Amino acid sequence: MSVRWSIATPAGRAGAIAAIAINTVDAASMDRVLASIGFDAVPVGQSRVGSIAGVDLGVVARWSPTRTDLMPHGGVAVVRAIAAVLENRCGASTALAPLEMYPEASSEIEAHALAALSVAPSARAVGVLLRSVARWAPLARSLDEADAVEPSPHGASLRRLLDPPLVVAIGPPNIGKSALLNALAGRQAAVVADQPGTTRDHVGALIDLDGLTVRYADTPGREASQTGGPDRDAQAASDAVGSQADLVLRCFDHAAEPVAGPPGVPSLLVQTRMDLANAAPDADVRTSARTGDGIAELAVRVRRALVSDEVLADPRPWAFWA
């Protein structure tokens, strides 16, 4: 029996619900797969709720005679356990092409776009992907045909719409870096207190900045490393995070100078707590988490530094599957 499966939700990441797509060569094969995981006689166009292979309670939806989606809880361990059952009981493999996942697509390129849209974390990715599909339509329908077309040279930058880039905030302690993260995120993503060293290790969050989802890391103040012990270890870990960043925010306020960023990593100089003092003339962006001043501007500046307006306006098609 030829059975293939793929994870239709972001692989390797926990979530509320996962979607595991199963394709078979014929309806009888799908019936056998469903029976092997505890779901007998699921008609096309209907769904069932029950224990999926004895692993987790979930929904099974049969879209066509040869396509079914399993929707358990989205824990990584749950998905791995169900995948192991599919492989061991059904001989299923993961070689599922986008056209098999999305048979409604009019071309191989459109199928890849639908696969990318299903997991795209950034709001801006939607419009860019749809425009790119339209630009490919008169040029190529398959990936082989696309090889003969010169795509946008900004593929690495545009890829950040699909793979969230890393933004790291660095600076002295007690200058409002954690409050800045909370203001950008629009929620309590970091602990805020009026004392140095509140952030002992880097704090990470996925946040939307002007339509671009980024992995944002708030690091402990540099002076906290002088106390030794755990603080020094936390600072070393934060320095390692900063060296891997796509963009560093060098934060400072009226009472503390900015610290140097990692060599070779692009950066923005960000003044915090501007409500307590005059605006610094050398800052790229001036912000106040308390009043909200400069927060929207910072989000735009970060997005433009990572995926510029010029890149988004490039009329050439994007080879987003690369």
CSV table of C-alpha atoms in Angstrom, one decimal:
chain,number,residue,atom,x,y,z
A,1,MET,CA,0.0,0.0,0.0
A,2,SER,CA,1.4,3.4,-1.0
A,3,VAL,CA,0.8,5.9,1.8
A,4,ARG,CA,2.3,9.3,2.2
A,5,TRP,CA,2.0,11.8,4.9
A,6,SER,CA,3.2,15.3,5.8
A,7,ILE,CA,2.8,17.9,8.5
A,8,ALA,CA,0.6,20.7,7.2
A,9,THR,CA,1.2,22.9,10.2
A,10,PRO,CA,4.7,24.2,11.1
A,11,ALA,CA,6.9,21.2,11.8
A,12,GLY,CA,9.0,21.0,14.9
A,13,ARG,CA,6.9,23.7,16.7
A,14,ALA,CA,4.3,23.2,19.4
A,15,GLY,CA,0.8,24.6,18.7
A,16,ALA,CA,-2.8,24.3,19.8
A,17,ILE,CA,-3.7,22.0,16.9
A,18,ALA,CA,-1.6,20.1,14.4
A,19,ALA,CA,-2.6,19.0,10.9
A,20,ILE,CA,-1.2,15.8,9.5
A,21,ALA,CA,-2.1,15.2,5.8
A,22,ILE,CA,-2.4,11.6,4.5
A,23,ASN,CA,-2.6,10.7,0.8
A,24,THR,CA,-3.1,7.3,-0.6
A,25,VAL,CA,-3.2,5.8,-4.2
A,26,ASP,CA,-6.9,4.8,-3.9
A,27,ALA,CA,-9.9,4.8,-1.6
A,28,ALA,CA,-9.4,1.3,-0.4
A,29,SER,CA,-5.9,2.1,0.9
A,30,MET,CA,-7.3,5.1,2.8
A,31,ASP,CA,-10.0,2.9,4.4
A,32,ARG,CA,-7.2,0.6,5.6
A,33,VAL,CA,-5.2,3.4,7.0
A,34,LEU,CA,-8.1,4.9,8.9
A,35,ALA,CA,-9.1,1.5,10.3
A,36,SER,CA,-5.5,0.9,11.5
A,37,ILE,CA,-5.6,4.1,13.6
A,38,GLY,CA,-9.1,3.4,15.0
A,39,PHE,CA,-11.5,5.1,12.5
A,40,ASP,CA,-13.6,2.7,10.5
A,41,ALA,CA,-15.8,3.9,7.6
A,42,VAL,CA,-15.3,7.6,7.5
A,43,PRO,CA,-17.2,8.9,4.5
A,44,VAL,CA,-15.8,11.5,2.1
A,45,GLY,CA,-16.7,15.0,3.2
A,46,GLN,CA,-17.2,14.0,6.9
A,47,SER,CA,-15.2,14.1,10.0
A,48,ARG,CA,-15.0,12.1,13.2
A,49,VAL,CA,-13.7,12.8,16.7
A,50,GLY,CA,-11.9,10.1,18.6
A,51,SER,CA,-8.6,8.7,19.8
A,52,ILE,CA,-6.0,8.8,16.9
A,53,ALA,CA,-4.1,5.6,17.1
A,54,GLY,CA,-4.4,5.5,20.9
A,55,VAL,CA,-2.1,8.6,21.1
A,56,ASP,CA,-4.3,11.6,21.4
A,57,LEU,CA,-7.9,12.7,21.1
A,58,GLY,CA,-8.4,14.6,17.8
A,59,VAL,CA,-10.4,15.2,14.6
A,60,VAL,CA,-10.1,13.1,11.5
A,61,ALA,CA,-11.5,14.8,8.3
A,62,ARG,CA,-11.7,13.0,5.0
A,63,TRP,CA,-11.6,15.5,2.2
A,64,SER,CA,-11.6,13.1,-0.7
A,65,PRO,CA,-11.3,9.3,-1.3
A,66,THR,CA,-7.5,9.5,-1.1
A,67,ARG,CA,-6.9,12.6,1.2
A,68,THR,CA,-7.5,12.7,4.9
A,69,ASP,CA,-6.2,15.2,7.6
A,70,LEU,CA,-5.6,14.1,11.2
A,71,MET,CA,-5.9,17.0,13.6
A,72,PRO,CA,-4.6,16.1,17.1
A,73,HIS,CA,-3.3,18.5,19.7
A,74,GLY,CA,-0.2,20.3,18.5
A,75,GLY,CA,2.5,19.1,20.9
A,76,VAL,CA,5.7,18.0,19.2
A,77,ALA,CA,5.7,14.7,21.0
A,78,VAL,CA,2.1,14.0,20.0
A,79,VAL,CA,2.8,14.6,16.3
A,80,ARG,CA,6.0,12.4,16.4
A,81,ALA,CA,4.1,9.6,18.1
A,82,ILE,CA,1.3,9.6,15.5
A,83,ALA,CA,3.9,9.8,12.7
A,84,ALA,CA,5.6,6.8,14.1
A,85,VAL,CA,2.3,4.9,14.1
A,86,LEU,CA,1.7,5.8,10.4
A,87,GLU,CA,5.1,4.6,9.4
A,88,ASN,CA,5.1,1.4,11.5
A,89,ARG,CA,1.5,0.3,10.9
A,90,CYS,CA,0.9,1.6,7.4
A,91,GLY,CA,4.4,1.9,5.9
A,92,ALA,CA,3.8,5.6,5.3
A,93,SER,CA,6.5,7.8,4.0
A,94,THR,CA,6.9,11.6,4.1
A,95,ALA,CA,7.5,12.1,0.4
A,96,LEU,CA,4.3,14.2,-0.1
A,97,ALA,CA,4.6,16.7,-2.9
A,98,PRO,CA,2.8,20.1,-2.7
A,99,LEU,CA,0.6,19.1,-5.7
A,100,GLU,CA,-0.6,16.1,-3.8
A,101,MET,CA,-1.3,18.2,-0.7
A,102,TYR,CA,-3.1,20.8,-2.8
A,103,PRO,CA,-4.7,19.1,-5.8
A,104,GLU,CA,-6.8,22.1,-6.4
A,105,ALA,CA,-3.7,24.2,-7.4
A,106,SER,CA,-3.5,25.1,-11.1
A,107,SER,CA,0.3,24.6,-11.2
A,108,GLU,CA,3.2,23.2,-9.3
A,109,ILE,CA,4.2,26.7,-8.3
A,110,GLU,CA,0.8,27.6,-7.0
A,111,ALA,CA,0.8,24.4,-5.0
A,112,HIS,CA,4.1,25.4,-3.4
A,113,ALA,CA,2.6,28.8,-2.6
A,114,LEU,CA,-0.4,27.2,-0.9
A,115,ALA,CA,2.0,25.1,1.2
A,116,ALA,CA,4.0,28.2,2.1
A,117,LEU,CA,0.8,30.1,3.0
A,118,SER,CA,-0.4,27.4,5.3
A,119,VAL,CA,2.6,28.0,7.6
A,120,ALA,CA,3.6,31.6,6.9
A,121,PRO,CA,4.0,33.4,10.2
A,122,SER,CA,4.1,37.0,8.8
A,123,ALA,CA,1.0,38.9,7.6
A,124,ARG,CA,3.1,40.5,4.8
A,125,ALA,CA,3.9,37.1,3.4
A,126,VAL,CA,0.4,36.6,2.2
A,127,GLY,CA,0.3,39.5,-0.3
A,128,VAL,CA,3.9,38.9,-1.4
A,129,LEU,CA,3.3,35.2,-2.1
A,130,LEU,CA,0.0,35.8,-4.0
A,131,ARG,CA,1.6,38.5,-6.1
A,132,SER,CA,4.6,36.3,-6.8
A,133,VAL,CA,2.3,33.4,-8.0
A,134,ALA,CA,0.6,35.9,-10.4
A,135,ARG,CA,4.0,37.0,-11.7
A,136,TRP,CA,5.1,33.4,-12.3
A,137,ALA,CA,1.9,32.4,-14.1
A,138,PRO,CA,2.9,33.7,-17.6
A,139,LEU,CA,6.5,32.6,-17.1
A,140,ALA,CA,6.4,29.1,-15.7
A,141,ARG,CA,4.1,26.6,-14.2
A,142,SER,CA,6.6,24.1,-12.8
A,143,LEU,CA,9.8,24.4,-10.8
A,144,ASP,CA,11.8,23.0,-13.8
A,145,GLU,CA,10.4,25.7,-16.1
A,146,ALA,CA,11.1,28.3,-13.4
A,147,ASP,CA,14.8,27.4,-13.5
A,148,ALA,CA,15.0,29.2,-16.9
A,149,VAL,CA,13.6,32.4,-15.4
A,150,GLU,CA,15.7,35.0,-13.5
A,151,PRO,CA,13.9,35.5,-10.2
A,152,SER,CA,14.2,38.3,-7.7
A,153,PRO,CA,17.7,38.6,-6.3
A,154,HIS,CA,16.3,39.4,-2.9
A,155,GLY,CA,15.3,35.8,-2.1
A,156,ALA,CA,17.3,35.7,1.2
A,157,SER,CA,15.6,38.9,2.4
A,158,LEU,CA,12.1,37.8,1.4
A,159,ARG,CA,12.7,34.4,3.0
A,160,ARG,CA,12.4,36.3,6.3
A,161,LEU,CA,8.7,36.5,5.7
A,162,LEU,CA,8.6,32.7,6.1
A,163,ASP,CA,11.4,32.1,8.5
A,164,PRO,CA,11.2,34.7,11.3
A,165,PRO,CA,14.5,36.6,11.7
A,166,LEU,CA,16.2,37.1,15.0
A,167,VAL,CA,16.2,40.6,16.6
A,168,VAL,CA,18.2,41.1,19.8
A,169,ALA,CA,18.0,44.0,22.2
A,170,ILE,CA,21.2,44.8,24.1
A,171,GLY,CA,22.2,47.6,26.4
A,172,PRO,CA,22.9,48.6,30.0
A,173,PRO,CA,20.7,47.3,32.8
A,174,ASN,CA,17.5,49.2,34.0
A,175,ILE,CA,17.0,51.3,30.9
A,176,GLY,CA,13.6,49.9,29.9
A,177,LYS,CA,14.6,47.1,27.4
A,178,SER,CA,11.9,44.8,28.9
A,179,ALA,CA,9.3,47.5,28.9
A,180,LEU,CA,10.2,48.1,25.2
A,181,LEU,CA,9.6,44.5,24.4
A,182,ASN,CA,6.2,44.5,26.1
A,183,ALA,CA,5.3,47.7,24.2
A,184,LEU,CA,6.3,46.2,20.9
A,185,ALA,CA,4.5,42.9,21.6
A,186,GLY,CA,1.4,44.6,23.0
A,187,ARG,CA,1.4,42.1,25.9
A,188,GLN,CA,3.4,41.2,29.0
A,189,ALA,CA,6.3,39.3,27.4
A,190,ALA,CA,9.0,40.3,29.9
A,191,VAL,CA,9.2,41.1,33.6
A,192,VAL,CA,9.6,44.9,34.3
A,193,ALA,CA,11.0,46.3,37.6
A,194,ASP,CA,12.8,49.4,38.7
A,195,GLN,CA,16.0,47.7,39.7
A,196,PRO,CA,19.0,46.5,37.8
A,197,GLY,CA,19.4,42.9,36.8
A,198,THR,CA,15.7,42.0,36.6
A,199,THR,CA,16.3,40.2,33.3
A,200,ARG,CA,18.9,37.5,34.3
A,201,ASP,CA,18.7,35.6,31.1
A,202,HIS,CA,17.6,36.5,27.6
A,203,VAL,CA,13.8,36.5,27.2
A,204,GLY,CA,12.4,35.4,23.8
A,205,ALA,CA,9.1,36.1,22.1
A,206,LEU,CA,7.6,35.9,18.6
A,207,ILE,CA,6.2,39.3,17.8
A,208,ASP,CA,4.7,41.1,14.8
A,209,LEU,CA,6.6,44.2,13.7
A,210,ASP,CA,4.8,46.0,10.8
A,211,GLY,CA,3.6,42.8,9.4
A,212,LEU,CA,6.9,40.9,9.8
A,213,THR,CA,7.0,38.2,12.5
A,214,VAL,CA,10.4,38.2,14.3
A,215,ARG,CA,12.0,36.2,17.0
A,216,TYR,CA,12.8,38.9,19.6
A,217,ALA,CA,15.3,38.4,22.3
A,218,ASP,CA,15.6,40.8,25.3
A,219,THR,CA,19.0,40.3,27.0
A,220,PRO,CA,20.3,41.1,30.5
A,221,GLY,CA,22.1,44.4,31.0
A,222,ARG,CA,25.8,44.3,30.3
A,223,GLU,CA,26.8,45.6,33.7
A,224,ALA,CA,25.1,42.6,35.4
A,225,SER,CA,27.9,40.4,34.2
A,226,GLN,CA,30.3,42.1,36.6
A,227,THR,CA,28.8,40.3,39.6
A,228,GLY,CA,30.1,36.9,38.3
A,229,GLY,CA,28.4,33.5,38.8
A,230,PRO,CA,25.1,33.0,37.1
A,231,ASP,CA,25.0,36.6,35.8
A,232,ARG,CA,28.2,36.1,33.9
A,233,ASP,CA,27.0,32.8,32.4
A,234,ALA,CA,23.7,34.5,31.4
A,235,GLN,CA,25.6,37.3,29.8
A,236,ALA,CA,27.8,34.9,27.8
A,237,ALA,CA,24.7,33.1,26.6
A,238,SER,CA,23.2,36.5,25.6
A,239,ASP,CA,26.3,37.5,23.7
A,240,ALA,CA,26.1,34.3,21.8
A,241,VAL,CA,22.5,35.1,20.9
A,242,GLY,CA,23.5,38.6,19.8
A,243,SER,CA,26.2,37.2,17.5
A,244,GLN,CA,23.6,35.1,15.7
A,245,ALA,CA,21.1,38.0,15.2
A,246,ASP,CA,19.9,39.4,11.9
A,247,LEU,CA,19.5,42.8,13.6
A,248,VAL,CA,20.6,44.2,17.0
A,249,LEU,CA,18.8,47.0,18.8
A,250,ARG,CA,21.5,49.0,20.8
A,251,CYS,CA,19.3,50.4,23.5
A,252,PHE,CA,20.2,53.3,25.9
A,253,ASP,CA,18.5,56.0,27.9
A,254,HIS,CA,19.3,59.5,29.3
A,255,ALA,CA,21.4,58.0,32.1
A,256,ALA,CA,23.4,55.2,30.3
A,257,GLU,CA,25.4,55.1,27.1
A,258,PRO,CA,24.8,52.4,24.5
A,259,VAL,CA,27.1,49.4,24.4
A,260,ALA,CA,28.8,48.1,21.3
A,261,GLY,CA,27.0,45.6,19.1
A,262,PRO,CA,28.4,42.3,17.8
A,263,PRO,CA,30.9,42.8,15.0
A,264,GLY,CA,29.3,42.5,11.5
A,265,VAL,CA,25.7,42.4,12.7
A,266,PRO,CA,23.5,45.3,11.5
A,267,SER,CA,22.1,47.5,14.3
A,268,LEU,CA,19.7,50.3,15.1
A,269,LEU,CA,20.5,52.8,17.9
A,270,VAL,CA,17.3,53.0,20.1
A,271,GLN,CA,16.7,55.6,22.8
A,272,THR,CA,14.3,54.3,25.5
A,273,ARG,CA,12.4,56.3,28.1
A,274,MET,CA,12.5,59.5,26.1
A,275,ASP,CA,9.6,60.8,28.3
A,276,LEU,CA,12.3,61.3,31.1
A,277,ALA,CA,14.7,63.4,29.0
A,278,ASN,CA,15.3,65.2,25.8
A,279,ALA,CA,15.6,63.3,22.6
A,280,ALA,CA,19.1,62.1,21.8
A,281,PRO,CA,20.2,63.5,18.4
A,282,ASP,CA,22.2,60.5,17.4
A,283,ALA,CA,19.5,57.9,18.0
A,284,ASP,CA,18.0,56.1,15.0
A,285,VAL,CA,14.7,55.8,16.8
A,286,ARG,CA,13.5,57.5,20.1
A,287,THR,CA,10.9,55.6,22.1
A,288,SER,CA,8.9,55.6,25.3
A,289,ALA,CA,7.2,52.5,26.4
A,290,ARG,CA,5.1,54.5,29.0
A,291,THR,CA,3.6,56.9,26.5
A,292,GLY,CA,3.9,54.8,23.3
A,293,ASP,CA,5.9,57.4,21.5
A,294,GLY,CA,8.1,55.9,18.8
A,295,ILE,CA,7.0,52.3,19.2
A,296,ALA,CA,5.2,52.1,15.9
A,297,GLU,CA,8.1,53.9,14.2
A,298,LEU,CA,10.5,51.4,15.7
A,299,ALA,CA,8.4,48.5,14.4
A,300,VAL,CA,8.6,50.0,10.9
A,301,ARG,CA,12.3,50.7,11.1
A,302,VAL,CA,13.0,47.1,12.2
A,303,ARG,CA,10.9,45.7,9.4
A,304,ARG,CA,12.5,47.9,6.8
A,305,ALA,CA,16.0,46.9,8.0
A,306,LEU,CA,15.1,43.2,7.6
A,307,VAL,CA,12.8,43.4,4.5
A,308,SER,CA,13.1,46.7,2.9
A,309,ASP,CA,10.4,48.6,0.9
A,310,GLU,CA,12.5,48.3,-2.2
A,311,VAL,CA,12.6,44.5,-1.8
A,312,LEU,CA,8.9,44.3,-1.4
A,313,ALA,CA,8.3,46.5,-4.4
A,314,ASP,CA,10.6,44.4,-6.7
A,315,PRO,CA,8.4,43.3,-9.7
A,316,ARG,CA,10.5,40.2,-10.4
A,317,PRO,CA,9.0,36.9,-9.2
A,318,TRP,CA,10.2,35.4,-6.0
A,319,ALA,CA,11.5,31.8,-6.0
A,320,PHE,CA,9.9,31.2,-2.5
A,321,TRP,CA,10.3,27.4,-2.7
A,322,ALA,CA,14.2,27.7,-2.8
